[in-house]
Amino acid sequence: MVTRSHSGNVASARHLVQTTALAVAIVFLLVGVLGFIPGVTTDYDSMTFAGHHSDAKLLGVFEVSVLHNIVHLLFGAAGLAMARTVSGARLYLVGGGAVYLVLWLYGMVVGQDTAANFVPLNPADDWLHLFLGLGMIALGLLTTRRSVARR
């Protein structure tokens, strides 16, 4: 997307999908950081590196571990990098949304007290992953709808 300034100079502007991907990435970074803050994360002293034995809960609702928080930070960092281009931002939102839908399915199938629940996940996480996956895919598609239609 290109816009003209008042002086007539051509300046590049951020495409809506890039701004959206950047906002989502910042939220992931924020969630990753908040997961390491006692008080914001309840039962912080019970947090484990990985596995379903962690009783720490972000905002008292979403089960987290050190690994879970690191994944949020990495996912946010990936979003910052991918938001630099329209195609990267769209891929981040649509591809990331698909990953979260797979994670939702994984959470629905895997028992909460099994070794396979290594992230860890609880029912609140599972439903958040469903809505997050659907939302990210919708944002990726809707914010690039006009761009794709023009091509």
PDB file of C-alpha atoms in Angstrom:
ATOM      1  CA  MET A   1       0.000   0.000   0.000  1.00  0.00           C
ATOM      2  CA  VAL A   2       1.361   3.437  -0.931  1.00  0.00           C
ATOM      3  CA  THR A   3       0.091   6.830   0.184  1.00  0.00           C
ATOM      4  CA  ARG A   4       1.064  10.375  -0.725  1.00  0.00           C
ATOM      5  CA  SER A   5       1.945  12.875   1.941  1.00  0.00           C
ATOM      6  CA  HIS A   6       0.820  16.502   1.826  1.00  0.00           C
ATOM      7  CA  SER A   7       4.078  17.419   0.071  1.00  0.00           C
ATOM      8  CA  GLY A   8       3.375  14.893  -2.692  1.00  0.00           C
ATOM      9  CA  ASN A   9       6.148  12.525  -1.632  1.00  0.00           C
ATOM     10  CA  VAL A  10       5.388   8.847  -1.836  1.00  0.00           C
ATOM     11  CA  ALA A  11       5.540   7.142   1.545  1.00  0.00           C
ATOM     12  CA  SER A  12       4.856   3.543   2.375  1.00  0.00           C
ATOM     13  CA  ALA A  13       2.042   2.780   4.792  1.00  0.00           C
ATOM     14  CA  ARG A  14       1.447  -0.300   6.842  1.00  0.00           C
ATOM     15  CA  HIS A  15      -1.237  -2.558   5.399  1.00  0.00           C
ATOM     16  CA  LEU A  16      -4.142  -3.463   7.701  1.00  0.00           C
ATOM     17  CA  VAL A  17      -3.046  -7.107   7.891  1.00  0.00           C
ATOM     18  CA  GLN A  18       0.410  -6.001   9.031  1.00  0.00           C
ATOM     19  CA  THR A  19      -1.047  -3.801  11.779  1.00  0.00           C
ATOM     20  CA  THR A  20      -3.341  -6.623  12.848  1.00  0.00           C
ATOM     21  CA  ALA A  21      -0.518  -9.167  12.942  1.00  0.00           C
ATOM     22  CA  LEU A  22       1.614  -6.713  14.902  1.00  0.00           C
ATOM     23  CA  ALA A  23      -1.172  -6.230  17.467  1.00  0.00           C
ATOM     24  CA  VAL A  24      -1.656  -9.997  17.847  1.00  0.00           C
ATOM     25  CA  ALA A  25       2.097 -10.475  18.234  1.00  0.00           C
ATOM     26  CA  ILE A  26       2.258  -7.811  20.955  1.00  0.00           C
ATOM     27  CA  VAL A  27      -0.566  -9.534  22.836  1.00  0.00           C
ATOM     28  CA  PHE A  28       1.349 -12.835  22.690  1.00  0.00           C
ATOM     29  CA  LEU A  29       4.477 -11.119  24.005  1.00  0.00           C
ATOM     30  CA  LEU A  30       2.464  -9.520  26.800  1.00  0.00           C
ATOM     31  CA  VAL A  31       0.866 -12.854  27.737  1.00  0.00           C
ATOM     32  CA  GLY A  32       4.290 -14.513  27.742  1.00  0.00           C
ATOM     33  CA  VAL A  33       5.707 -11.890  30.083  1.00  0.00           C
ATOM     34  CA  LEU A  34       2.636 -11.853  32.359  1.00  0.00           C
ATOM     35  CA  GLY A  35       2.948 -15.617  32.750  1.00  0.00           C
ATOM     36  CA  PHE A  36       6.202 -15.012  34.640  1.00  0.00           C
ATOM     37  CA  ILE A  37       4.780 -12.427  37.056  1.00  0.00           C
ATOM     38  CA  PRO A  38       3.652 -13.700  40.476  1.00  0.00           C
ATOM     39  CA  GLY A  39       0.212 -12.381  41.354  1.00  0.00           C
ATOM     40  CA  VAL A  40      -0.847 -12.086  37.723  1.00  0.00           C
ATOM     41  CA  THR A  41      -0.066 -15.798  37.621  1.00  0.00           C
ATOM     42  CA  THR A  42      -1.624 -17.541  40.612  1.00  0.00           C
ATOM     43  CA  ASP A  43       0.147 -20.426  42.359  1.00  0.00           C
ATOM     44  CA  TYR A  44       3.342 -19.139  40.756  1.00  0.00           C
ATOM     45  CA  ASP A  45       5.502 -21.184  43.130  1.00  0.00           C
ATOM     46  CA  SER A  46       4.035 -24.408  41.701  1.00  0.00           C
ATOM     47  CA  MET A  47       5.052 -23.569  38.111  1.00  0.00           C
ATOM     48  CA  THR A  48       7.096 -26.302  36.457  1.00  0.00           C
ATOM     49  CA  PHE A  49       9.168 -26.125  33.285  1.00  0.00           C
ATOM     50  CA  ALA A  50       6.745 -28.373  31.387  1.00  0.00           C
ATOM     51  CA  GLY A  51       4.110 -30.998  32.002  1.00  0.00           C
ATOM     52  CA  HIS A  52       0.678 -31.196  33.505  1.00  0.00           C
ATOM     53  CA  HIS A  53       1.968 -30.944  37.083  1.00  0.00           C
ATOM     54  CA  SER A  54       2.133 -27.148  36.925  1.00  0.00           C
ATOM     55  CA  ASP A  55      -0.708 -25.603  38.923  1.00  0.00           C
ATOM     56  CA  ALA A  56       0.233 -22.038  37.981  1.00  0.00           C
ATOM     57  CA  LYS A  57      -2.584 -20.195  36.229  1.00  0.00           C
ATOM     58  CA  LEU A  58      -2.378 -16.962  34.272  1.00  0.00           C
ATOM     59  CA  LEU A  59      -5.081 -14.646  35.624  1.00  0.00           C
ATOM     60  CA  GLY A  60      -6.139 -17.583  37.811  1.00  0.00           C
ATOM     61  CA  VAL A  61      -7.709 -19.286  34.776  1.00  0.00           C
ATOM     62  CA  PHE A  62      -5.253 -20.447  32.109  1.00  0.00           C
ATOM     63  CA  GLU A  63      -2.784 -23.148  33.114  1.00  0.00           C
ATOM     64  CA  VAL A  64       0.813 -22.190  32.303  1.00  0.00           C
ATOM     65  CA  SER A  65       4.339 -23.483  32.670  1.00  0.00           C
ATOM     66  CA  VAL A  66       7.734 -22.032  31.844  1.00  0.00           C
ATOM     67  CA  LEU A  67       7.580 -23.778  28.446  1.00  0.00           C
ATOM     68  CA  HIS A  68       4.060 -22.451  27.804  1.00  0.00           C
ATOM     69  CA  ASN A  69       5.222 -18.884  28.532  1.00  0.00           C
ATOM     70  CA  ILE A  70       8.299 -19.297  26.334  1.00  0.00           C
ATOM     71  CA  VAL A  71       6.095 -20.527  23.476  1.00  0.00           C
ATOM     72  CA  HIS A  72       3.959 -17.376  23.824  1.00  0.00           C
ATOM     73  CA  LEU A  73       7.092 -15.209  23.721  1.00  0.00           C
ATOM     74  CA  LEU A  74       8.458 -17.018  20.654  1.00  0.00           C
ATOM     75  CA  PHE A  75       5.083 -16.845  18.894  1.00  0.00           C
ATOM     76  CA  GLY A  76       4.973 -13.103  19.600  1.00  0.00           C
ATOM     77  CA  ALA A  77       8.528 -12.614  18.322  1.00  0.00           C
ATOM     78  CA  ALA A  78       7.665 -14.540  15.161  1.00  0.00           C
ATOM     79  CA  GLY A  79       4.675 -12.255  14.664  1.00  0.00           C
ATOM     80  CA  LEU A  80       6.830  -9.140  14.979  1.00  0.00           C
ATOM     81  CA  ALA A  81       9.177 -10.473  12.310  1.00  0.00           C
ATOM     82  CA  MET A  82       6.426 -11.685   9.987  1.00  0.00           C
ATOM     83  CA  ALA A  83       4.385  -8.468  10.269  1.00  0.00           C
ATOM     84  CA  ARG A  84       7.068  -6.692   8.221  1.00  0.00           C
ATOM     85  CA  THR A  85       5.448  -7.847   4.967  1.00  0.00           C
ATOM     86  CA  VAL A  86       1.847  -8.275   3.879  1.00  0.00           C
ATOM     87  CA  SER A  87       2.362 -11.906   2.892  1.00  0.00           C
ATOM     88  CA  GLY A  88       4.231 -12.669   6.120  1.00  0.00           C
ATOM     89  CA  ALA A  89       1.550 -11.022   8.238  1.00  0.00           C
ATOM     90  CA  ARG A  90      -1.187 -12.970   6.471  1.00  0.00           C
ATOM     91  CA  LEU A  91       0.752 -16.220   6.897  1.00  0.00           C
ATOM     92  CA  TYR A  92       1.293 -15.457  10.598  1.00  0.00           C
ATOM     93  CA  LEU A  93      -2.426 -14.925  11.186  1.00  0.00           C
ATOM     94  CA  VAL A  94      -3.811 -17.720   9.001  1.00  0.00           C
ATOM     95  CA  GLY A  95      -1.030 -20.232   9.677  1.00  0.00           C
ATOM     96  CA  GLY A  96      -0.887 -19.363  13.369  1.00  0.00           C
ATOM     97  CA  GLY A  97      -4.658 -19.686  13.584  1.00  0.00           C
ATOM     98  CA  ALA A  98      -4.430 -23.148  12.021  1.00  0.00           C
ATOM     99  CA  VAL A  99      -1.779 -24.099  14.589  1.00  0.00           C
ATOM    100  CA  TYR A 100      -4.110 -22.994  17.382  1.00  0.00           C
ATOM    101  CA  LEU A 101      -6.972 -25.049  15.929  1.00  0.00           C
ATOM    102  CA  VAL A 102      -4.691 -28.105  15.933  1.00  0.00           C
ATOM    103  CA  LEU A 103      -3.721 -27.276  19.511  1.00  0.00           C
ATOM    104  CA  TRP A 104      -7.424 -27.068  20.407  1.00  0.00           C
ATOM    105  CA  LEU A 105      -8.007 -30.514  18.914  1.00  0.00           C
ATOM    106  CA  TYR A 106      -4.948 -31.831  20.735  1.00  0.00           C
ATOM    107  CA  GLY A 107      -6.270 -30.471  24.017  1.00  0.00           C
ATOM    108  CA  MET A 108      -9.661 -32.064  23.419  1.00  0.00           C
ATOM    109  CA  VAL A 109      -8.134 -35.490  22.721  1.00  0.00           C
ATOM    110  CA  VAL A 110      -5.285 -35.652  25.242  1.00  0.00           C
ATOM    111  CA  GLY A 111      -6.139 -36.299  28.874  1.00  0.00           C
ATOM    112  CA  GLN A 112      -5.229 -33.517  31.263  1.00  0.00           C
ATOM    113  CA  ASP A 113      -3.357 -35.803  33.638  1.00  0.00           C
ATOM    114  CA  THR A 114      -1.274 -37.615  31.024  1.00  0.00           C
ATOM    115  CA  ALA A 115       2.368 -37.127  30.097  1.00  0.00           C
ATOM    116  CA  ALA A 116       1.173 -36.085  26.621  1.00  0.00           C
ATOM    117  CA  ASN A 117      -0.196 -32.885  28.181  1.00  0.00           C
ATOM    118  CA  PHE A 118       3.288 -31.374  28.260  1.00  0.00           C
ATOM    119  CA  VAL A 119       2.380 -27.738  27.546  1.00  0.00           C
ATOM    120  CA  PRO A 120       0.110 -27.860  29.956  1.00  0.00           C
ATOM    121  CA  LEU A 121      -3.496 -27.309  28.882  1.00  0.00           C
ATOM    122  CA  ASN A 122      -6.766 -27.094  30.783  1.00  0.00           C
ATOM    123  CA  PRO A 123     -10.340 -26.644  29.480  1.00  0.00           C
ATOM    124  CA  ALA A 124     -10.024 -22.830  29.597  1.00  0.00           C
ATOM    125  CA  ASP A 125      -6.880 -23.059  27.439  1.00  0.00           C
ATOM    126  CA  ASP A 126      -8.633 -25.422  25.032  1.00  0.00           C
ATOM    127  CA  TRP A 127     -11.574 -23.103  24.402  1.00  0.00           C
ATOM    128  CA  LEU A 128      -9.319 -20.068  24.183  1.00  0.00           C
ATOM    129  CA  HIS A 129      -7.302 -21.901  21.505  1.00  0.00           C
ATOM    130  CA  LEU A 130     -10.478 -22.584  19.502  1.00  0.00           C
ATOM    131  CA  PHE A 131     -11.588 -18.939  19.529  1.00  0.00           C
ATOM    132  CA  LEU A 132      -8.034 -17.700  19.003  1.00  0.00           C
ATOM    133  CA  GLY A 133      -7.551 -20.020  16.014  1.00  0.00           C
ATOM    134  CA  LEU A 134     -10.825 -19.021  14.388  1.00  0.00           C
ATOM    135  CA  GLY A 135     -10.198 -15.338  15.151  1.00  0.00           C
ATOM    136  CA  MET A 136      -6.679 -15.291  13.758  1.00  0.00           C
ATOM    137  CA  ILE A 137      -7.749 -17.042  10.554  1.00  0.00           C
ATOM    138  CA  ALA A 138     -10.668 -14.636  10.144  1.00  0.00           C
ATOM    139  CA  LEU A 139      -8.407 -11.628  10.720  1.00  0.00           C
ATOM    140  CA  GLY A 140      -5.845 -12.911   8.231  1.00  0.00           C
ATOM    141  CA  LEU A 141      -8.451 -13.465   5.548  1.00  0.00           C
ATOM    142  CA  LEU A 142     -10.634 -10.417   6.157  1.00  0.00           C
ATOM    143  CA  THR A 143      -7.783  -7.913   6.380  1.00  0.00           C
ATOM    144  CA  THR A 144      -6.395  -9.051   3.023  1.00  0.00           C
ATOM    145  CA  ARG A 145      -9.697  -9.625   1.248  1.00  0.00           C
ATOM    146  CA  ARG A 146      -9.428  -6.526  -0.976  1.00  0.00           C
ATOM    147  CA  SER A 147      -5.760  -7.121  -1.757  1.00  0.00           C
ATOM    148  CA  VAL A 148      -6.406 -10.675  -2.871  1.00  0.00           C
ATOM    149  CA  ALA A 149      -9.500  -9.670  -4.857  1.00  0.00           C
ATOM    150  CA  ARG A 150      -7.489  -7.070  -6.819  1.00  0.00           C
ATOM    151  CA  ARG A 151      -4.921  -9.596  -8.014  1.00  0.00           C
TER     152      ARG A 151
END
